[in-house]
PDB file of C-alpha atoms and ligand atoms in Angstrom:
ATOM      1  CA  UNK T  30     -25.053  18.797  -6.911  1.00 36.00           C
ATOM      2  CA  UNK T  31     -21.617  19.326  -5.676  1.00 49.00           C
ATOM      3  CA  UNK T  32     -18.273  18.533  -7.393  1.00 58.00           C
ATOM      4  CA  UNK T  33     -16.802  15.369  -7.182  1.00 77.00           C
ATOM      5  CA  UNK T  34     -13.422  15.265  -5.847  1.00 95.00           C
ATOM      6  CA  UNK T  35     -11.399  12.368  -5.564  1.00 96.00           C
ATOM      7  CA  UNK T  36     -10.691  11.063  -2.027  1.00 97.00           C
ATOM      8  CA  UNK T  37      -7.127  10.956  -0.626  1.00 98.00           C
ATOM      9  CA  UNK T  38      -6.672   9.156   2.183  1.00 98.00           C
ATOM     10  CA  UNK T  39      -2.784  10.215   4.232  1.00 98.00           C
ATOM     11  CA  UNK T  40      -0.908   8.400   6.438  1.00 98.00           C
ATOM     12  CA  UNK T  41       1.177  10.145   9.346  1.00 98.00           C
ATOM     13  CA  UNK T  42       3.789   7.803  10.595  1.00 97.00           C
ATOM     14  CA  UNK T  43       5.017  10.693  12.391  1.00 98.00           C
ATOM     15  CA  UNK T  44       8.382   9.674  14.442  1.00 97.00           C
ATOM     16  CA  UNK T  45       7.603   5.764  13.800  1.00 97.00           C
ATOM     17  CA  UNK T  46       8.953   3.676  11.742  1.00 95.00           C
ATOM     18  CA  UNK T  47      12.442   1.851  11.074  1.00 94.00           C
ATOM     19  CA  UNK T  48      13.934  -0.043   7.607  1.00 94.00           C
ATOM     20  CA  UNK T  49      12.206  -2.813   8.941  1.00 89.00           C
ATOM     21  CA  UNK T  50       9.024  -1.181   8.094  1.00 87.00           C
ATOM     22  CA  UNK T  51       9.393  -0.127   4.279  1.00 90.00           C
ATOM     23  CA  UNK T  52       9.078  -3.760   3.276  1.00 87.00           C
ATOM     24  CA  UNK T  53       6.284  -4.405   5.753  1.00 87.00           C
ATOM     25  CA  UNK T  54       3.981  -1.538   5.637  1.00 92.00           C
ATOM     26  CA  UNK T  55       4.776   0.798   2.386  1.00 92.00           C
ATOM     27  CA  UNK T  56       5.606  -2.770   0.531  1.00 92.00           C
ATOM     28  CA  UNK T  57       2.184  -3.940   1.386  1.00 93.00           C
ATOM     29  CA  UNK T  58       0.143  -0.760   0.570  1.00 95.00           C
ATOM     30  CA  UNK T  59       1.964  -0.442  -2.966  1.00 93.00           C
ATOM     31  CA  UNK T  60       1.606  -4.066  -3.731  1.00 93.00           C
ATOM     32  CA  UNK T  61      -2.511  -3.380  -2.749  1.00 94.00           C
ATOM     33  CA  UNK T  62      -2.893  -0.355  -4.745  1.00 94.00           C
ATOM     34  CA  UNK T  63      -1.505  -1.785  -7.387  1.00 92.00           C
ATOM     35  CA  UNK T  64      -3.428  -5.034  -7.633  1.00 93.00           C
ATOM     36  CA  UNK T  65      -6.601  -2.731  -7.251  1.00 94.00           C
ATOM     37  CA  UNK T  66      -5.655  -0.398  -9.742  1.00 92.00           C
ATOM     38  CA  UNK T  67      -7.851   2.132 -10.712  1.00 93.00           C
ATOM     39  CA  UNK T  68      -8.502   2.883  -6.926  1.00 94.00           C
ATOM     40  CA  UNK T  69     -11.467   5.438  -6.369  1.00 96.00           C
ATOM     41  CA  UNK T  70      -9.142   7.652  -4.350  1.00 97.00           C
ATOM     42  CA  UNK T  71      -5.756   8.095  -3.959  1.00 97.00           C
ATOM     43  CA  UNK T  72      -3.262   6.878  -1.159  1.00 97.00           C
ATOM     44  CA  UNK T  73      -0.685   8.800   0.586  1.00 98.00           C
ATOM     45  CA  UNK T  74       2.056   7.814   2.716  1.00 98.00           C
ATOM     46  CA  UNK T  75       4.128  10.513   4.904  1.00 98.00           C
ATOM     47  CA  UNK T  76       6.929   8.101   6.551  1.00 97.00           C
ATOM     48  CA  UNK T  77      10.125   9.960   8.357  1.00 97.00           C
ATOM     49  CA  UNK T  78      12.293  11.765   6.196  1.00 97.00           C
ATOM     50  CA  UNK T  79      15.048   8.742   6.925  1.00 97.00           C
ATOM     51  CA  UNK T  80      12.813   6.602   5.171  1.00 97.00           C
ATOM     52  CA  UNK T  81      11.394   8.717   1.927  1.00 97.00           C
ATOM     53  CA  UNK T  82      14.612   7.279  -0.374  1.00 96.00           C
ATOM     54  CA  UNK T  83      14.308   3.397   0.653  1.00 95.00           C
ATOM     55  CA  UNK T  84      10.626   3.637   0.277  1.00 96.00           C
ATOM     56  CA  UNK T  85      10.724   5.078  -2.920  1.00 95.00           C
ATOM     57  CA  UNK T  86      13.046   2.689  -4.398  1.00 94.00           C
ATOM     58  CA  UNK T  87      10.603  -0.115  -2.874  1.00 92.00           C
ATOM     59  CA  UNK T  88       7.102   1.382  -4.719  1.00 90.00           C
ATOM     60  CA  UNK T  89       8.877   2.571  -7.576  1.00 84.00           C
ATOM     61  CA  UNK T  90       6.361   3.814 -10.093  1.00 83.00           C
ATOM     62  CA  UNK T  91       3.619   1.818  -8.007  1.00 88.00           C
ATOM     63  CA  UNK T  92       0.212   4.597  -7.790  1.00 92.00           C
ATOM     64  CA  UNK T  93       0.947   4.568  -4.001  1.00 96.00           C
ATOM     65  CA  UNK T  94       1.796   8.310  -3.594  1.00 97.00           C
ATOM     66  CA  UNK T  95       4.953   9.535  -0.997  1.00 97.00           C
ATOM     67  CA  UNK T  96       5.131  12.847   0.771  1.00 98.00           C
ATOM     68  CA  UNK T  97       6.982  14.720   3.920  1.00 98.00           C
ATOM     69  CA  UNK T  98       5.768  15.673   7.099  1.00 98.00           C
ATOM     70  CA  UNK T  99       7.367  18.871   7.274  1.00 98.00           C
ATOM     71  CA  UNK T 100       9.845  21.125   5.355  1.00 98.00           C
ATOM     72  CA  UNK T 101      11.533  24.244   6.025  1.00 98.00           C
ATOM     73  CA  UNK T 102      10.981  27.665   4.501  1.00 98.00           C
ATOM     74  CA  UNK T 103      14.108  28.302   3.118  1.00 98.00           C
ATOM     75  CA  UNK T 104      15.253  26.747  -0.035  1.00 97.00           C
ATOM     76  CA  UNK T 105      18.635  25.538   1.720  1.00 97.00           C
ATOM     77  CA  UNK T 106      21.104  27.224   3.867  1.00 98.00           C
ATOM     78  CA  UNK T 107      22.274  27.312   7.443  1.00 98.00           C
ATOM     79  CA  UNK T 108      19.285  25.300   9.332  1.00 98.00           C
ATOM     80  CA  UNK T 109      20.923  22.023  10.804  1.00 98.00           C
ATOM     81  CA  UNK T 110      18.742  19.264  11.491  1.00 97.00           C
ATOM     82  CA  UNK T 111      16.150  20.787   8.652  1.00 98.00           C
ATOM     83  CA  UNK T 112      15.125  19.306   5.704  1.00 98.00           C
ATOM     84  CA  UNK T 113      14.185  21.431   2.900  1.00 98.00           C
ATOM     85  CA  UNK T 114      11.038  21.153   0.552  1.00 98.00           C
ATOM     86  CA  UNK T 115      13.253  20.725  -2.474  1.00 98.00           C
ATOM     87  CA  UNK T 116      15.050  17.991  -0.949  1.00 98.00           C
ATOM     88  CA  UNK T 117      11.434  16.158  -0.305  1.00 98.00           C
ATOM     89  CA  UNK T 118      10.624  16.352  -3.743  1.00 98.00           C
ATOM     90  CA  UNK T 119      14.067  14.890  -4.638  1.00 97.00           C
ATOM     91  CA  UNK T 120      13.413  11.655  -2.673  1.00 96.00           C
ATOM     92  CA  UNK T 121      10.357  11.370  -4.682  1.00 95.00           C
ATOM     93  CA  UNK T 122       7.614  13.206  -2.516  1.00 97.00           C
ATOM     94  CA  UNK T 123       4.479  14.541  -4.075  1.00 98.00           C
ATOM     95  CA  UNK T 124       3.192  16.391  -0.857  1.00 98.00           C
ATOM     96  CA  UNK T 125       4.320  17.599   2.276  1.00 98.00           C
ATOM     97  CA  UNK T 126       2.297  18.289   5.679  1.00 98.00           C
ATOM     98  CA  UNK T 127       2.639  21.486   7.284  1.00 98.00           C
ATOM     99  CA  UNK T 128       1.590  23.107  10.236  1.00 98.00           C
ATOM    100  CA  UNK T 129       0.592  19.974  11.982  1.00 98.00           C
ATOM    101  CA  UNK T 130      -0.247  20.669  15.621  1.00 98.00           C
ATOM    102  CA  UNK T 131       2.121  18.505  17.154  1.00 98.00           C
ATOM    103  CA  UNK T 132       4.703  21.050  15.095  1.00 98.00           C
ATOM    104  CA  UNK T 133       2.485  24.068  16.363  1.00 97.00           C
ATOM    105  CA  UNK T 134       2.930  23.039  19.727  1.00 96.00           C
ATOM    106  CA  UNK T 135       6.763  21.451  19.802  1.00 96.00           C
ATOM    107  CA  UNK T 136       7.721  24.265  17.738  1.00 97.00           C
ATOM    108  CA  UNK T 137       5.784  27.006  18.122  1.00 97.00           C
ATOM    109  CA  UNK T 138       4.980  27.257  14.776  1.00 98.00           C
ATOM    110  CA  UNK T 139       2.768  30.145  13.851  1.00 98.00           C
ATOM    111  CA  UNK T 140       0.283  30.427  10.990  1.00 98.00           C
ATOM    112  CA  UNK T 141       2.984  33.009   9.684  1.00 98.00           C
ATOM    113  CA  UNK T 142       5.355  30.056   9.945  1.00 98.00           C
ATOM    114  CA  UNK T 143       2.985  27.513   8.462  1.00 98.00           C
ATOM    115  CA  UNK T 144       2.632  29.897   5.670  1.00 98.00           C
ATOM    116  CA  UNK T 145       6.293  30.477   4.900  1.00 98.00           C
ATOM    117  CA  UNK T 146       6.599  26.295   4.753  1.00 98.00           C
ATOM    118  CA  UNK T 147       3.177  25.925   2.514  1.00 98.00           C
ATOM    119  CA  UNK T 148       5.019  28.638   0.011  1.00 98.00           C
ATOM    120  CA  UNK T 149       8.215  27.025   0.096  1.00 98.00           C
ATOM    121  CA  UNK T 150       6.449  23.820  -0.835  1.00 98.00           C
ATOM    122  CA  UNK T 151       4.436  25.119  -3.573  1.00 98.00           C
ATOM    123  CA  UNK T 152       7.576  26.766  -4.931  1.00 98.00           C
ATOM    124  CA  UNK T 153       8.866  23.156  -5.602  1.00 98.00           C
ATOM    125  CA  UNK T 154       5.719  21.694  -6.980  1.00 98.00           C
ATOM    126  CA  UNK T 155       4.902  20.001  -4.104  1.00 98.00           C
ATOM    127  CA  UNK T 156       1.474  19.749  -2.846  1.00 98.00           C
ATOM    128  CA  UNK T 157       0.960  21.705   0.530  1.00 98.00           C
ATOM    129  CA  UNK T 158      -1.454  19.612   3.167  1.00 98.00           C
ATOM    130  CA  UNK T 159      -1.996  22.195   5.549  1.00 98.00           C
ATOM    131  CA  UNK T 160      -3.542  21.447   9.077  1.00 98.00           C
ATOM    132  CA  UNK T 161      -5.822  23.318  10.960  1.00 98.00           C
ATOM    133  CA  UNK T 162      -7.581  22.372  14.276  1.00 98.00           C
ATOM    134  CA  UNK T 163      -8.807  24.210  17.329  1.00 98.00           C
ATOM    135  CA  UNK T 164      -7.950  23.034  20.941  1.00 97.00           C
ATOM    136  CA  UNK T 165     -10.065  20.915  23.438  1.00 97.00           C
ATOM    137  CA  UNK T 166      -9.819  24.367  25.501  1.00 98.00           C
ATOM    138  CA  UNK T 167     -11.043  26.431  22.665  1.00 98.00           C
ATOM    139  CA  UNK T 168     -13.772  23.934  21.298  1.00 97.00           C
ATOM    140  CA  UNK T 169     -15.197  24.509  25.065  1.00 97.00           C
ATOM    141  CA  UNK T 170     -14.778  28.106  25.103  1.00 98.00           C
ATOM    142  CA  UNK T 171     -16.726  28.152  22.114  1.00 97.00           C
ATOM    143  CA  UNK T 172     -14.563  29.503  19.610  1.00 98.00           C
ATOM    144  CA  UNK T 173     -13.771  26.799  17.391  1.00 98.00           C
ATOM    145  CA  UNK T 174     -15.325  28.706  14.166  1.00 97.00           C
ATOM    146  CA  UNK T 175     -12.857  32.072  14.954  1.00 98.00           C
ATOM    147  CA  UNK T 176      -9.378  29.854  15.548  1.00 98.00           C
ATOM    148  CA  UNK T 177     -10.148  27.758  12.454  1.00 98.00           C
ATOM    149  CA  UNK T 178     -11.171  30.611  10.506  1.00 98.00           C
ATOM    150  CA  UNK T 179      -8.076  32.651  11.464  1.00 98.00           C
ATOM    151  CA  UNK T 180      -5.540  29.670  10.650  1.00 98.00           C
ATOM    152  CA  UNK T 181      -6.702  29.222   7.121  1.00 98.00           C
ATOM    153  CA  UNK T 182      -6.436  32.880   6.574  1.00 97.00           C
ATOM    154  CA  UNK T 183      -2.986  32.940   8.266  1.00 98.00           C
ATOM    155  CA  UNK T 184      -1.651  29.730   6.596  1.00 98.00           C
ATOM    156  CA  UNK T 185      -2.965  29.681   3.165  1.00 97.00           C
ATOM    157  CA  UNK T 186      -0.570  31.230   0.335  1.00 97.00           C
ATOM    158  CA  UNK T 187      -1.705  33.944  -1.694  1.00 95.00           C
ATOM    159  CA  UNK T 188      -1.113  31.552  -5.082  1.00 96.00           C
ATOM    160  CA  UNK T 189      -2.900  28.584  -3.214  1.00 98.00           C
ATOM    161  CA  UNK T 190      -5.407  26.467  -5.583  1.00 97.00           C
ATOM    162  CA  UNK T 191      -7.642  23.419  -5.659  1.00 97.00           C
ATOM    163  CA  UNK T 192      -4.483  21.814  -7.316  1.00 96.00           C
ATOM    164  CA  UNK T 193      -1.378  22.926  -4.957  1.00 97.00           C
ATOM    165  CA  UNK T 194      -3.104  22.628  -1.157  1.00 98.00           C
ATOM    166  CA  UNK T 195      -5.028  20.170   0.574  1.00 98.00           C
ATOM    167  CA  UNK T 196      -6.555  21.248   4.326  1.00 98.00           C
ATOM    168  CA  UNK T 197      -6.243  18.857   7.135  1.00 98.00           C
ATOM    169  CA  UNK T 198      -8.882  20.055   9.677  1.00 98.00           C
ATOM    170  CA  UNK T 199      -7.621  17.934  12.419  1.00 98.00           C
ATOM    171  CA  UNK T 200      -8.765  18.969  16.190  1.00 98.00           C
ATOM    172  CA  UNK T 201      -6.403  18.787  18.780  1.00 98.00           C
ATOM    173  CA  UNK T 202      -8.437  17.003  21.241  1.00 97.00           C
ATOM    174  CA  UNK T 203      -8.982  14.065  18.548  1.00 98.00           C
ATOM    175  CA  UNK T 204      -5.752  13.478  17.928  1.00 97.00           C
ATOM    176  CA  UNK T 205      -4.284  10.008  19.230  1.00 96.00           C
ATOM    177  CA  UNK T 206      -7.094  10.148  21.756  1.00 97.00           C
ATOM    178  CA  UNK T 207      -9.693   7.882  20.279  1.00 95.00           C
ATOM    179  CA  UNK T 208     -11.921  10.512  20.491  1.00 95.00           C
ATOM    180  CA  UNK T 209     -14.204  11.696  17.758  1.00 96.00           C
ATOM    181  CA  UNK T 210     -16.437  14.489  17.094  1.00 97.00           C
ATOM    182  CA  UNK T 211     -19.808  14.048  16.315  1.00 97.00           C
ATOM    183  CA  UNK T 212     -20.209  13.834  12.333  1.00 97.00           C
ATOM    184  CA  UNK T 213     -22.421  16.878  12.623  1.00 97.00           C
ATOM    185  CA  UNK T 214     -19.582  18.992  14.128  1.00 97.00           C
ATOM    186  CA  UNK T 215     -17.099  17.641  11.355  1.00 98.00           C
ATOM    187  CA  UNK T 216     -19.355  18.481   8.554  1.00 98.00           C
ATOM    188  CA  UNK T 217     -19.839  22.272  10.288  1.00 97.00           C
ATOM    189  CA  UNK T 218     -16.410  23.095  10.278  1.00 98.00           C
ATOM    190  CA  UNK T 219     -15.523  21.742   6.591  1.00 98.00           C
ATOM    191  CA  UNK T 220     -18.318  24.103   5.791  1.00 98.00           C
ATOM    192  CA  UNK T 221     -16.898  26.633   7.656  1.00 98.00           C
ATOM    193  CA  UNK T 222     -13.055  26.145   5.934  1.00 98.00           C
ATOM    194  CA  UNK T 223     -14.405  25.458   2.791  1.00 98.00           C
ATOM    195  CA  UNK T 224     -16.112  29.120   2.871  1.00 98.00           C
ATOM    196  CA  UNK T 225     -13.373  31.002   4.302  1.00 98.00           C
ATOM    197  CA  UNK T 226     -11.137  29.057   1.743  1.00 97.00           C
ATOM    198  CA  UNK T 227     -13.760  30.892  -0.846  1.00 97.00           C
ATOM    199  CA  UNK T 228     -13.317  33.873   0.643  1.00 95.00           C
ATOM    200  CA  UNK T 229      -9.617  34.043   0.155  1.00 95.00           C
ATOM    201  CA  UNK T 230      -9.258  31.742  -3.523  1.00 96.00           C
ATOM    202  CA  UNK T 231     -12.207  32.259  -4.643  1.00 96.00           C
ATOM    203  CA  UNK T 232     -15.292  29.847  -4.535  1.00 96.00           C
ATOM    204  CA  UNK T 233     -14.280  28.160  -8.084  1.00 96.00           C
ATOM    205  CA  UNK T 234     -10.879  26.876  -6.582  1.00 96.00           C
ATOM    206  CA  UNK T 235     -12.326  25.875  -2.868  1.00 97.00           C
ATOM    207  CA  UNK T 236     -15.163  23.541  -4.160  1.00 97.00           C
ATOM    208  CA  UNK T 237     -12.454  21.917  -6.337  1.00 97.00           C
ATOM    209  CA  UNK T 238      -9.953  22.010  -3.042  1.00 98.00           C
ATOM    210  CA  UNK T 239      -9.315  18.580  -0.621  1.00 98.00           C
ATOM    211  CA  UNK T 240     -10.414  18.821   2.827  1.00 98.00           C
ATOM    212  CA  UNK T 241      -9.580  15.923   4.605  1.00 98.00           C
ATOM    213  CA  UNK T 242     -10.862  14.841   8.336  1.00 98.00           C
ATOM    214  CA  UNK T 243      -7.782  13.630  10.896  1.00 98.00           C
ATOM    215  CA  UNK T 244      -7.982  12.866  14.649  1.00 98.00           C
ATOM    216  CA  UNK T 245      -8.347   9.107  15.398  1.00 97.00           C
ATOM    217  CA  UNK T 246     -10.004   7.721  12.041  1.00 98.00           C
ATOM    218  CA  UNK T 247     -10.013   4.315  12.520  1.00 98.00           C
ATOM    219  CA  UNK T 248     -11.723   1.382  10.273  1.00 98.00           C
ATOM    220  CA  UNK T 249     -15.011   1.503  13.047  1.00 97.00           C
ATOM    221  CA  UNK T 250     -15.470   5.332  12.127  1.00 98.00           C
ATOM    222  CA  UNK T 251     -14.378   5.918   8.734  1.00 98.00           C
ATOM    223  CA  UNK T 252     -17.625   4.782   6.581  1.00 97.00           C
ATOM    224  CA  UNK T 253     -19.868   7.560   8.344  1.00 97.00           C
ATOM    225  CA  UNK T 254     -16.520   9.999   8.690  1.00 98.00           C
ATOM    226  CA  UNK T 255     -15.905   9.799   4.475  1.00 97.00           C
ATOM    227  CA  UNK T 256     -19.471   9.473   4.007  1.00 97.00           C
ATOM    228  CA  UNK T 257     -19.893  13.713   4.983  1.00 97.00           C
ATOM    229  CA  UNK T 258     -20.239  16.199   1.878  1.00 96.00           C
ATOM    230  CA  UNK T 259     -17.487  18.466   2.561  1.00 97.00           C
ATOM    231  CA  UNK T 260     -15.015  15.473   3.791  1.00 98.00           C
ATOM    232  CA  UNK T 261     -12.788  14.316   0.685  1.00 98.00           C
ATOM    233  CA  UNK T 262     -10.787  12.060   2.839  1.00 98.00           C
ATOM    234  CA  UNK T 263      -8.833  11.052   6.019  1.00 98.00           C
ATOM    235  CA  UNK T 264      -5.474  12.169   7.669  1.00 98.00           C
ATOM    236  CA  UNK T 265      -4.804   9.045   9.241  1.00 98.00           C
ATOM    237  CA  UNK T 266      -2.090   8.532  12.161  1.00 98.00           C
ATOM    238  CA  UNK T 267      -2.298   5.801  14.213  1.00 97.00           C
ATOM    239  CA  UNK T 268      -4.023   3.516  11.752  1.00 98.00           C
ATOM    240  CA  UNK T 269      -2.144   3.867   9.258  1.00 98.00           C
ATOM    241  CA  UNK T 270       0.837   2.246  10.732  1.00 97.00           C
ATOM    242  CA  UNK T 271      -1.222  -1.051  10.378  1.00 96.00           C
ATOM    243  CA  UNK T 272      -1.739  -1.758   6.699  1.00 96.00           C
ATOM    244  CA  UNK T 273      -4.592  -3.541   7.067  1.00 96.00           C
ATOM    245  CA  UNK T 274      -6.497  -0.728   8.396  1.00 98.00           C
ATOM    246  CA  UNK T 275      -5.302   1.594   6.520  1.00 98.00           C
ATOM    247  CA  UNK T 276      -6.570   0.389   3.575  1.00 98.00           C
ATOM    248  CA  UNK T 277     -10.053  -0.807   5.205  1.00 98.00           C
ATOM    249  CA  UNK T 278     -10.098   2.842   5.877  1.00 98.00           C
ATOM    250  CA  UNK T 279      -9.348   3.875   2.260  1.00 98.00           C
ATOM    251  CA  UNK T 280     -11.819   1.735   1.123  1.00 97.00           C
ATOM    252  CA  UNK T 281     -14.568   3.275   3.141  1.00 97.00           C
ATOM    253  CA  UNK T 282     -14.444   6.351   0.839  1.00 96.00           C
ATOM    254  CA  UNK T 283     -17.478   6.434  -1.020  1.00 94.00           C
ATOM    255  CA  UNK T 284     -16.889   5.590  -4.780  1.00 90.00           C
TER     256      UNK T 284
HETATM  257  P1  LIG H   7      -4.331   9.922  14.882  1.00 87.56           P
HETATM  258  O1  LIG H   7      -3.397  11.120  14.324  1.00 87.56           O
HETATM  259  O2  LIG H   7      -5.013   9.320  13.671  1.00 87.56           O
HETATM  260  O3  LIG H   7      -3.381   8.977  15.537  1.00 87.56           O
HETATM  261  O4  LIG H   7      -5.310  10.533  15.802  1.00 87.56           O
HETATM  262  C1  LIG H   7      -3.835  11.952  13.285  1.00 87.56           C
HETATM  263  C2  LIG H   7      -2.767  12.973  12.967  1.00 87.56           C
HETATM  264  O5  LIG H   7      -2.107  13.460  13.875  1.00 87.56           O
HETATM  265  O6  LIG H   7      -2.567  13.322  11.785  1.00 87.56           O
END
């Protein structure tokens, strides 16, 4: 029997969203979570950074959780346009995504990189979603298990635990595409993180640790998606700019 852990189900609003939308969308999911309180997982928005502080004032203490999509790794200094992980957690953010492959690929960011942000959030208290995901290119070369493998070794903080990281596998080629792998190639890879997280935390701490699924989870696929062993929730994009599927999609986590 393996151990229970509690779904989370993320929303990426990546570079969407305007004031408009805090009353709309994050008004409506903490008004739901509320009403439905106790939940059987827990719900995660990541809006822009411009909108973490009006958000927050909106959900107040509501259970709906609020996190950043990014942070740097320095505690402050001389990076304009950055945002730090300290200042996340003052707006109110629990968690903060990292290593996301649209930042990978905009920004070149390494798994050195994705490191360096995943210990600067930690330092804070913040909870560290790091993604992983292998390209359409590499799925066909066949090396999806080596590139996944090698980013969770190269992105996961020596003091990482069940507690301070969640992984986002999240392949490239799923991403805003409306395409899906099958759920036996999902469950594979979760297997393979969740063993190569053992590896390097020890097994104790990666049964205990999150993995969620993200690339184009949508209410149609998320029953069978949630429904796999080794998949403790969604990292939801698209979707979860439309409240209603978002939580249709939350719901589909298995109590
Ligand atoms: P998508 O994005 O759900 O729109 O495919 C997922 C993500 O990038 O986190």
């Amino acid at each position: 029997m393996s151990f229970k852990r509690r779904p989370l189900i993320a929303g990426n609003w990546k570079m969407n969203g305007l004031l408009d939308f805090v009353k709309n969308l994050a008004g409506v999911l903490a008004d739901k979570v509320d009403q439905n309180d106790p939940t059987h997982f827990d719900m995660l928005i990541c809006p822009p950074a411009t909108l973490l502080h009006p958000i927050k004032i909106l959900v107040g203490k509501s259970g709906l959780l609020l996190g950043g999509q990014d942070c740097h790794m320095a505690k402050s200094g001389a990076h304009t346009g950055d945002i730090s992980a300290e200042m996340l957690k003052d707006l109110g953010s629990s968690h903060v995504i990292v290593g996301h492959s649209e930042r990978r690929v905009d920004y070149n960011e390494t798994n050195e990189i994705v490191k360096s942000k995943a210990e600067a959030a930690l330092g804070v208290n913040l909870t560290a979603i790091i993604c992983v995901g292998e390209t359409e290119a590499e799925r066909n070369q066949g090396i999806t298990v080596d590139v996944v493998k090698s980013q969770i070794l190269g992105s996961i903080p020596e003091r990482a635990t069940a507690e301070n990281i969640i992984i986002a596998y999240e392949p490239v080629w799923a991403i805003g595409t409306g395409q899906t792998p099958t759920k036996s190639q999902v469950q594979e890879v979760h297997v393979l993180i969740r063993k190569t997280l053992g590896d390097k935390i020890g097994l104790k701490e990666a049964e205990q640790t999150r993995l969620l699924y993200g690339g184009s989870v949508k209410p149609s696929n998320a029953i069978e998606l949630m429904d796999l062993n080794d998949v403790d929730g969604a990292l939801v994009g698209g979707a979860s700019l439309s409240p209603i599927d978002f939580w249709v999609i939350a719901e589909s986590c298995p109590k």
